[in-house]
Coordinates of C-alpha atoms in Angstrom, one line a residue:
X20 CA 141.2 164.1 111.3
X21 CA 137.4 162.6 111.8
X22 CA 135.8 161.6 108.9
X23 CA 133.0 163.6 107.1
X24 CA 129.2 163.5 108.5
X25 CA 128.2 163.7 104.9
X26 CA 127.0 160.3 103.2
X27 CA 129.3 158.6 101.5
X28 CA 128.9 158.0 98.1
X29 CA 131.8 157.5 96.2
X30 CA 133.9 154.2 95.8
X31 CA 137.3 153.1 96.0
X32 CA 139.4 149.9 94.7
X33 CA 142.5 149.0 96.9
X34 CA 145.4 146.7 95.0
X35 CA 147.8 145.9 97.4
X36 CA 149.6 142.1 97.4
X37 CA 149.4 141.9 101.4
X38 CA 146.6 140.2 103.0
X39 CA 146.9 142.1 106.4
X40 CA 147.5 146.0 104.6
X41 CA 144.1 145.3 102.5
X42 CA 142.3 144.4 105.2
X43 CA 143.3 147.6 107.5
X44 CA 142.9 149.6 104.3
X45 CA 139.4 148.3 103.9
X46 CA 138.2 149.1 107.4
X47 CA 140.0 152.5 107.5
X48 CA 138.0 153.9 104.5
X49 CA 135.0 152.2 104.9
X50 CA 133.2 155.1 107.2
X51 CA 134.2 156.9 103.8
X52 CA 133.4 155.3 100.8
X53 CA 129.8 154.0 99.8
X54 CA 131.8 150.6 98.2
X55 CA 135.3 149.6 99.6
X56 CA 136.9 146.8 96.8
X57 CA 139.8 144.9 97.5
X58 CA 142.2 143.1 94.8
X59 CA 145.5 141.2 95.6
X60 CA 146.7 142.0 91.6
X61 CA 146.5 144.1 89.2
X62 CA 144.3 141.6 86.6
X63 CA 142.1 141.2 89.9
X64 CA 141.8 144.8 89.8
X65 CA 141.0 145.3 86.0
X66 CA 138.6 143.0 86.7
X67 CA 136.5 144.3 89.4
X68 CA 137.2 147.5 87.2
X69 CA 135.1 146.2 83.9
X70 CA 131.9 145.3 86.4
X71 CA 132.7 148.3 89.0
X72 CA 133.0 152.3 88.4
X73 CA 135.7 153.4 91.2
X74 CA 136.1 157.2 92.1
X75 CA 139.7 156.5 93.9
X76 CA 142.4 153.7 93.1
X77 CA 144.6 153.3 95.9
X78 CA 147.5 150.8 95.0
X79 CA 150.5 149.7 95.8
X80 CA 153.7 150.3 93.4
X81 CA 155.3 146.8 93.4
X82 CA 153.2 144.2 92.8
X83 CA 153.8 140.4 91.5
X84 CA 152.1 140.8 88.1
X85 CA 153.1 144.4 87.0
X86 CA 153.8 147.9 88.4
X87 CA 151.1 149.9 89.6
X88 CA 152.6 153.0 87.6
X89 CA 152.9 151.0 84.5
X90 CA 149.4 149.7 85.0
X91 CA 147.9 152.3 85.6
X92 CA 150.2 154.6 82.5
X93 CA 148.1 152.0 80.3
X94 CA 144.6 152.6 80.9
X95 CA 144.7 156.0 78.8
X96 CA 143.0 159.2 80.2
X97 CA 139.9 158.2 79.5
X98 CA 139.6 155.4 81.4
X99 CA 141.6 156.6 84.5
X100 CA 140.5 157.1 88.0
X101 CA 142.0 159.1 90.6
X102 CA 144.9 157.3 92.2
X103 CA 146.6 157.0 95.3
X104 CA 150.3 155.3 94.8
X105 CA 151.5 153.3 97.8
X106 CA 155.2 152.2 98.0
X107 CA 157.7 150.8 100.9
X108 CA 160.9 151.1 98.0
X109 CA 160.3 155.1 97.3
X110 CA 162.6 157.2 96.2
X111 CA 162.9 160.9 94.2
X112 CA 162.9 159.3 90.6
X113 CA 159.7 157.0 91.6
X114 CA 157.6 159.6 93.1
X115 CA 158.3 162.1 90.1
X116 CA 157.2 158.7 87.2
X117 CA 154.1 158.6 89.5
X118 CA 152.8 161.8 89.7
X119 CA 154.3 162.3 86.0
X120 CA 151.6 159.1 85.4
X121 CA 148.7 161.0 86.8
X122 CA 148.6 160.7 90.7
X123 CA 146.4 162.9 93.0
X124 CA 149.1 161.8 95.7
X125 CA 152.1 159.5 96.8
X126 CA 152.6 158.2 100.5
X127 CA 155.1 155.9 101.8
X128 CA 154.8 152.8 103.9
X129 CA 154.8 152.5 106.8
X130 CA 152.3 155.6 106.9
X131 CA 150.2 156.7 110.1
X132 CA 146.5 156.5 109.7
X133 CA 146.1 160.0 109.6
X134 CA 148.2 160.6 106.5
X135 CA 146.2 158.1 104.8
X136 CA 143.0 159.8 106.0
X137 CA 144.3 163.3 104.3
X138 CA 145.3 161.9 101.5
X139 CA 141.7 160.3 100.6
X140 CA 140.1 164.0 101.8
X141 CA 141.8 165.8 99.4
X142 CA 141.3 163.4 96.7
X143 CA 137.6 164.0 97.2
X144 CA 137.9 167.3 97.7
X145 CA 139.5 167.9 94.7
X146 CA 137.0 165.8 92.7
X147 CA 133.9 167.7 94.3
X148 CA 135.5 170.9 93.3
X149 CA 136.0 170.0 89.7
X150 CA 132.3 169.0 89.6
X151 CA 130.8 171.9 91.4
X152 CA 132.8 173.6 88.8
X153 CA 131.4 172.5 85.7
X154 CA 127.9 173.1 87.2
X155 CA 128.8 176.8 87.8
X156 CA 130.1 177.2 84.1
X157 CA 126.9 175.6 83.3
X158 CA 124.6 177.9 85.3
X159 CA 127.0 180.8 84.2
X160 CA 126.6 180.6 80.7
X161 CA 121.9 180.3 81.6
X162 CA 122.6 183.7 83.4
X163 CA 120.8 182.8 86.2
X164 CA 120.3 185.3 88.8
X165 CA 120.9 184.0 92.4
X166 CA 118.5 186.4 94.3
X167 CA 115.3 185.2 92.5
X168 CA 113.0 183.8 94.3
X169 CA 109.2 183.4 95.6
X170 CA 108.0 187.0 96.0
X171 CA 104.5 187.6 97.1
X172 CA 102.5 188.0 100.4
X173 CA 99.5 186.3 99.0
X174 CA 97.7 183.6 100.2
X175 CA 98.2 181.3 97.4
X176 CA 101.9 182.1 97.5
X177 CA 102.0 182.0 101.3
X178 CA 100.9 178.3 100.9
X179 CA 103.4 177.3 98.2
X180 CA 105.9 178.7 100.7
X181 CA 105.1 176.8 103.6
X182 CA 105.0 173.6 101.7
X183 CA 108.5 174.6 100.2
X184 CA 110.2 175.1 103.6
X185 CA 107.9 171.9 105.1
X186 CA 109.3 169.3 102.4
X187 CA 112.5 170.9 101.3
X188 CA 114.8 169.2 104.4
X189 CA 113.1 165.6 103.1
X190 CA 114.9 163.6 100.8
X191 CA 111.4 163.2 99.0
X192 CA 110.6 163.8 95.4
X193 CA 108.3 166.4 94.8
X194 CA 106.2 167.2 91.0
X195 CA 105.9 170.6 90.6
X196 CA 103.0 171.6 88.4
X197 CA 101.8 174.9 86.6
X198 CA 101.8 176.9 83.7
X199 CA 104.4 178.0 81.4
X200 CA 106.0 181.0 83.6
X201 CA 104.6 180.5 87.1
X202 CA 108.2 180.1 88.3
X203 CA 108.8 176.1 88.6
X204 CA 112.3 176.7 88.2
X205 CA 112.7 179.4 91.0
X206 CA 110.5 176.8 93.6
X207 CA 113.1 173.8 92.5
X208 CA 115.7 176.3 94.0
X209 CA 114.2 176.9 96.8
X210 CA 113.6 173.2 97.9
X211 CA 117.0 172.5 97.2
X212 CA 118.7 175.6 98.4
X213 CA 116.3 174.6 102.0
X214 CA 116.8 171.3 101.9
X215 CA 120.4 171.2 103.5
X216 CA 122.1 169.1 100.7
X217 CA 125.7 169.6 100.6
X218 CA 126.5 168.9 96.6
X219 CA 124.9 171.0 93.6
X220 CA 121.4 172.6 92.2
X221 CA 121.7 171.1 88.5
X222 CA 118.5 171.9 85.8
X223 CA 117.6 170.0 83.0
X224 CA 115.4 171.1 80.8
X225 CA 113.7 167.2 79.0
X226 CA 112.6 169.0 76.0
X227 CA 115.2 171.0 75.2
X228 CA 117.7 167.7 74.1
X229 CA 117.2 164.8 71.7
X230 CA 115.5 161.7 73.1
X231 CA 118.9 159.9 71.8
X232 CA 121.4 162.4 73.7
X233 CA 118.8 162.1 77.4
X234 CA 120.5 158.8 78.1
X235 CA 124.4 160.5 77.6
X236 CA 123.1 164.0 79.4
X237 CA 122.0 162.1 82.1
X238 CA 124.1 159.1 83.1
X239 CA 127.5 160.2 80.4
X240 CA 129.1 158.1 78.4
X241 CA 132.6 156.2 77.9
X242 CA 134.9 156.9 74.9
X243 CA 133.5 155.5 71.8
X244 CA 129.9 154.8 72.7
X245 CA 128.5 156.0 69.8
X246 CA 129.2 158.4 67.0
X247 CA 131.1 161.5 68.0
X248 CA 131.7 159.9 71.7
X249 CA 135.5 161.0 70.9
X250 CA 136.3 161.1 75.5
X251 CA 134.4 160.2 77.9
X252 CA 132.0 162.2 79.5
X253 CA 130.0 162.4 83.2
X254 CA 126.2 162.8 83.3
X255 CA 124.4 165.3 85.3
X256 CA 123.4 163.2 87.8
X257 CA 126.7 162.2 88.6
X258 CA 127.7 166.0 88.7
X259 CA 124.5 166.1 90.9
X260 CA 126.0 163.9 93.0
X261 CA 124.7 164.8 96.8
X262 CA 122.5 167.6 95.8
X263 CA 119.2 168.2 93.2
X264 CA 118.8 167.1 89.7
X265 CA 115.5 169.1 88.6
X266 CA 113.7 167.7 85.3
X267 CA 112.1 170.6 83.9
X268 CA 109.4 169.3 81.2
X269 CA 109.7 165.8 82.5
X270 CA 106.5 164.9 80.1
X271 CA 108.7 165.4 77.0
X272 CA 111.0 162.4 78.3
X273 CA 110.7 159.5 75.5
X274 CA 109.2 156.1 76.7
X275 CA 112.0 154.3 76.5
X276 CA 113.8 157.2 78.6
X277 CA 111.4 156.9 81.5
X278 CA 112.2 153.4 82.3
X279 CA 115.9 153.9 82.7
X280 CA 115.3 156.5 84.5
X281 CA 112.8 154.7 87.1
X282 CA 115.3 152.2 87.4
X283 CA 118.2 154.5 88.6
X284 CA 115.7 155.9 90.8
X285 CA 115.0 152.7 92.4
X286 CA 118.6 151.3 92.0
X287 CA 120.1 154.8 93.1
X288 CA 123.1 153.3 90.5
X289 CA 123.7 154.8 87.3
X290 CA 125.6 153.1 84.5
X291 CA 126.9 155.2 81.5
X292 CA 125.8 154.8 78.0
X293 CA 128.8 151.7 76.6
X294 CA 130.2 151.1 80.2
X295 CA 129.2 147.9 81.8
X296 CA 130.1 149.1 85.6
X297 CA 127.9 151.1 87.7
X298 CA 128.3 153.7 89.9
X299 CA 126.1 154.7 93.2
X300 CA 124.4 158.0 93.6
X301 CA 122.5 160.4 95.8
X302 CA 120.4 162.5 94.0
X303 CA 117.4 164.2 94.9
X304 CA 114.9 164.1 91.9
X305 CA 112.4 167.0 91.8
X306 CA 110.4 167.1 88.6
X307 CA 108.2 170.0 86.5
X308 CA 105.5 170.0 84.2
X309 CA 102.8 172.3 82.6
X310 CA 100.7 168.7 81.4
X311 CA 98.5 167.1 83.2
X312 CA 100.7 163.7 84.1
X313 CA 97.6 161.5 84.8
X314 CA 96.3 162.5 81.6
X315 CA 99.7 161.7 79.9
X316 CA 99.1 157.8 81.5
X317 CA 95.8 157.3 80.8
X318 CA 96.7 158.5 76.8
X319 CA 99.7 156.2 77.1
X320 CA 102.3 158.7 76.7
X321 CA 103.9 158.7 80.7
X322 CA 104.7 155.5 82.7
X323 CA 102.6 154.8 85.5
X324 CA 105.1 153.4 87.5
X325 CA 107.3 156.6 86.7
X326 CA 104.2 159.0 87.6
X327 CA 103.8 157.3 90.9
X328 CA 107.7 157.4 91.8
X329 CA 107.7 161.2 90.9
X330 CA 104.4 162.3 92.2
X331 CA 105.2 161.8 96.1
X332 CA 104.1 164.7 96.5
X333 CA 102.6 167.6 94.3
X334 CA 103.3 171.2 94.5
X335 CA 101.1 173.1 92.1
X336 CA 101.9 176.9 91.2
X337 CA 99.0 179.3 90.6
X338 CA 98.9 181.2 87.6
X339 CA 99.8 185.0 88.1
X340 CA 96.2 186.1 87.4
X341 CA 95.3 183.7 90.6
X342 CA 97.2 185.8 92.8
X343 CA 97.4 189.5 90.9
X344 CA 97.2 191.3 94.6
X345 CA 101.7 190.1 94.4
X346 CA 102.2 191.7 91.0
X347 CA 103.0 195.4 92.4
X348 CA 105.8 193.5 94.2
X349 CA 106.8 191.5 91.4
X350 CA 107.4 194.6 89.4
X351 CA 109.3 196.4 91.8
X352 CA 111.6 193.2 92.1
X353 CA 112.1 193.0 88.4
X354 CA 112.6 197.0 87.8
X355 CA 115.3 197.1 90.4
X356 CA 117.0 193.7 88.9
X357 CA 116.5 194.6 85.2
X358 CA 117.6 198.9 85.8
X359 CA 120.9 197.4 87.4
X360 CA 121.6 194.3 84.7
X361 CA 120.7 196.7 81.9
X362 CA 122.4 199.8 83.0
X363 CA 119.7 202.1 83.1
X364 CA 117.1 204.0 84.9
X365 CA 114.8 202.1 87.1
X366 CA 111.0 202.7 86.2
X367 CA 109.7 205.2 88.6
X368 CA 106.1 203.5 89.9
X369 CA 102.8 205.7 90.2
X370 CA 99.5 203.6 90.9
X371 CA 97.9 204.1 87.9
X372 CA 100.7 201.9 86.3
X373 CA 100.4 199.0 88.9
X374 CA 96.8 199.4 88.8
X375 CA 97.5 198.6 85.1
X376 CA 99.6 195.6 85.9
X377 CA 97.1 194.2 88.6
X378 CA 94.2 194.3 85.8
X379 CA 96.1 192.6 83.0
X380 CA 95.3 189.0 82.6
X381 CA 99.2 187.6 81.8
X382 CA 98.9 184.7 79.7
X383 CA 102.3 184.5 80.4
X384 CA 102.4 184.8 83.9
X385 CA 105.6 185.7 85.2
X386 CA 107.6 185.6 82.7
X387 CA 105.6 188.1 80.8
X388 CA 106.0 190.4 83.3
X389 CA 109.4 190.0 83.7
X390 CA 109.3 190.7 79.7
X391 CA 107.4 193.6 79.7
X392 CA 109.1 195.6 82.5
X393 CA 112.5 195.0 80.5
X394 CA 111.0 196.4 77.3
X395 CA 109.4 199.2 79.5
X396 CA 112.6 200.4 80.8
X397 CA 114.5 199.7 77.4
X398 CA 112.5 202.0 75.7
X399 CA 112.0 204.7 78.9
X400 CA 108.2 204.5 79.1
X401 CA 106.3 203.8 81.7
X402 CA 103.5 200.7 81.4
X403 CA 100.8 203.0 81.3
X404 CA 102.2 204.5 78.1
X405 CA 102.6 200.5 76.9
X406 CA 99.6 198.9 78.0
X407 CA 96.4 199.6 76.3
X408 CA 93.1 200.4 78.6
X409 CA 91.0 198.5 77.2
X410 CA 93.1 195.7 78.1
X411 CA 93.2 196.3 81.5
X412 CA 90.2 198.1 82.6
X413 CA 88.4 195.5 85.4
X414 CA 87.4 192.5 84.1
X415 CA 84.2 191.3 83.6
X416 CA 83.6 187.6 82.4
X417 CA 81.3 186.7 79.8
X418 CA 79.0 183.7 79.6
X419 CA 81.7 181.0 77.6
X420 CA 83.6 182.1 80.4
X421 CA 86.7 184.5 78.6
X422 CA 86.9 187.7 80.0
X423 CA 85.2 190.4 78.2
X424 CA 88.6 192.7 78.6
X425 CA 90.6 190.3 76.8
X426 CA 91.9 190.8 73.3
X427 CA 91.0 188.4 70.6
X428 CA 94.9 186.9 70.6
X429 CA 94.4 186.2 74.2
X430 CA 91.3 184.4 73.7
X431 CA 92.4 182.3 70.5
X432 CA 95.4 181.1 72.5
X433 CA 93.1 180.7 75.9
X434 CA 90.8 178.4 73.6
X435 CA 93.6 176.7 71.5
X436 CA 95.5 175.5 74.7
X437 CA 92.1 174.4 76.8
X438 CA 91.5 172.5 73.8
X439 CA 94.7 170.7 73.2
X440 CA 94.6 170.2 77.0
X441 CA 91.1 168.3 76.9
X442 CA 92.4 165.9 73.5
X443 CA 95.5 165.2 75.8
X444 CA 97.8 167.3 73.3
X445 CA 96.7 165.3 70.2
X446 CA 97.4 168.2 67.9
X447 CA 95.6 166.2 64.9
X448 CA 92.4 165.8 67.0
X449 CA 92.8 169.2 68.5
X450 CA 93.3 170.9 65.0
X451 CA 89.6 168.7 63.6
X452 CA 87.9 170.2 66.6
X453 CA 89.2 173.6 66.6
X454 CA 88.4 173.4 62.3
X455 CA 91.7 174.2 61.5
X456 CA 94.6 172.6 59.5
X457 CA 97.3 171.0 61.9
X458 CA 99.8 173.2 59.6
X459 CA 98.2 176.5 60.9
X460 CA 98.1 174.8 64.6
X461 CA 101.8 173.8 64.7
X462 CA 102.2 177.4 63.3
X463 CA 100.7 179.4 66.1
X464 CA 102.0 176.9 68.5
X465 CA 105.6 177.8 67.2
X466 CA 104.8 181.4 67.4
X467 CA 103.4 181.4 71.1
X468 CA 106.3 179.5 72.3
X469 CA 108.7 182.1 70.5
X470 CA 107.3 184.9 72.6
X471 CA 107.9 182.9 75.5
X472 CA 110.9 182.1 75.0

């Protein structure tokens, strides 16, 4: 069996009291493992085990100190590895103790190369699958839909597409910018579903946890770390491993959060919140925000080294009003998805409805649209029933710049968020500007994120 063209990244400890099977050991996994260990005992291994994270264990039954089963019996579940058990004395009631004890597999010396080879494969087979696993529970229960993606013929699409597919086989990061609903998620996808990685897509959105959980989500945790740490617990970017972590809202990331998080991006090591051992990963990092990052520096609120790592390269979405001449196909896209989730008839499409849609301004951009055809077809009326004409006849702008189509709401929140943008989202400062209590900001703030939602 050859070994895998992927990149090793996993590790492995070897215990074994002979000088000459540790050393053939060694150089027989080494095309495999990022970090091949050897220890002649088993306090060696423990150890190399309280400095180093090992995926695999591979050790040897008998040994001078203390049995490899018994060892290994003792460590608790939390702290265990998978293990290999080695043995030249086997028999029936020792192979059943060892895989009673937890073994992914028993072989018996003297053993050809090639059984040892399968052995390890399925080991790390086994352990990919149970990852991959827990990120498809994970994007099960965010209902994701796996046929979204960039739609549009436009030229300002056309360009974000030829970026996409340019960068996506790099092992670059890449900041994608825009707007609350211009489909940051959907490009992250794309760049990672291109980019020929063989492990998993996994999303985090910053904002959405605790500045005190990041750390855990992240790089996990070991058993008793901290209140409530009742087993231990592997971070995304060890579930990651070999594919995309995307950092949705990476401007709501705490301070202190950023600069453990440059360092595993430099160290490509991640340790886990009350472990002192490391372990090595690959992990493509691509990043999203709506703020404006070298704003956030220059107010003291984003590392510069941390900007500079993320912003390799920039890949900025246009708002949906930018490019309106894609939202016919947009619609049709979402009325065929939604009709067929929802169990109901699709909308059926005249022109003066898309000619609605095209003149709309969408605040909301995508996501709005995506909204508003779902509450279309959930009532059974088309969106020139739902849209009003006088907000979206064609637009002319007036002289502060607002179009002279939009509604009133539109134009508070269009003013409210150019404002906060331009005081660097101080929502005190904003608030004295704007002549308004920071009570009635936060509140329509709250509300506006609500309907996004």
């Amino acid at each position: 069996m050859t070994a895998s063209t992927e990149l090793p990244t996993a590790s492995v400890l070897i215990v074994d009291d002979e000088p000459g099977m540790r050393s053939y050991l060694a150089k027989a996994l080494a095309s495999r493992f990022a970090l091949v260990e050897v220890a002649d005992s088993l306090s060696a291994a423990e150890a190399l085990r309280q400095r180093l994270h090992f995926d695999l264990l591979l050790v040897d039954i008998r040994l001078p100190d203390r049995s490899g089963i018994e060892w290994h019996e003792a460590l608790g579940p939390e702290r265990r590895s998978d293990i290999i058990f080695m043995t030249a004395y086997a028999d029936l009631d020792m192979a059943v103790k060892a895989l009673r004890a937890g073994a992914s597999d028993f072989i018996i010396k003297p053993f050809r190369l090639e059984q040892l080879q399968s052995a390890v494969d399925r080991c790390l087979a086994q352990r990919r699958l149970a990852r991959e696993n827990f990120v498809l529970k994970r994007e099960t229960q965010r209902l994701h839909r796996p046929d979204e993606s960039m739609i549009g013929d436009s030229h300002a699409m056309a360009q974000v597409r030829t970026i996409t597919e340019r960068v996506a086989p790099t092992p670059s990061a890449v900041l994608i910018h825009g707007e609350s609903g211009t489909g940051k998620e959907l490009v992250a996808r794309d760049l990672h579903r291109l980019s020929g990685r063989f492990g998993t897509f996994v999303p985090l959105n910053c904002g959405a946890i605790a500045g005190d959980l990041l750390e855990s989500e992240l790089f996990g945790h070991v058993k008793g770390a901290f209140t409530g740490a009742v087993k231990t617990r592997e971070g995304l970017f060890t579930y990651a491993d070999g594919g995309t972590l995307f950092l949705d809202e990476i401007a709501e990331m705490p301070l202190a959060m950023q600069a453990k998080l440059l360092r595993v991006l430099e160290s490509k090591r991640i340790r886990p919140v009350g472990s002192e051992q490391e372990q090595p990963v690959d992990v493509r990092i691509l990043a999203a925000t709506h703020r404006n990052l070298q704003q956030e520096v220059n107010e003291g609120r984003f590392r510069e080294d941390l900007y500079f790592r993320l912003n390799v390269l920039t890949l900025t979405l246009p708002a949906l009003r930018e490019h309106p001449e894609d939202i016919p196909a947009l619609a049709h896209h979402f009325s065929r998805q939604l009709s067929r989730d929802l169990g109901l008839a699709a909308l059926p499409w005249q022109h003066a409805d898309l000619e609605r849609l095209t003149h709309y301004p969408w605040p909301g951009n995508i996501r709005e649209l995506k909204n508003f055809i779902e509450r279309c077809i959930l009532l059974g009326q088309l969106p020139s029933d739902m849209l009003d004409e006088a907000t979206t006849a064609p637009t002319t702008v007036a002289a502060n710049g607002y179009p002279c189509d939009w509604p009133l709401e539109t134009v508070e929140r269009a003013h409210i968020l150019e404002v906060l943008e331009a005081h660097g989202h101080n929502k005190s400062s904003a608030a004295r500007v704007l002549g308004v209590s920071r009570k009635t900001l936060d509140r329509k703030l709250n509300a506006w994120q609500d309907l996004d939602a």
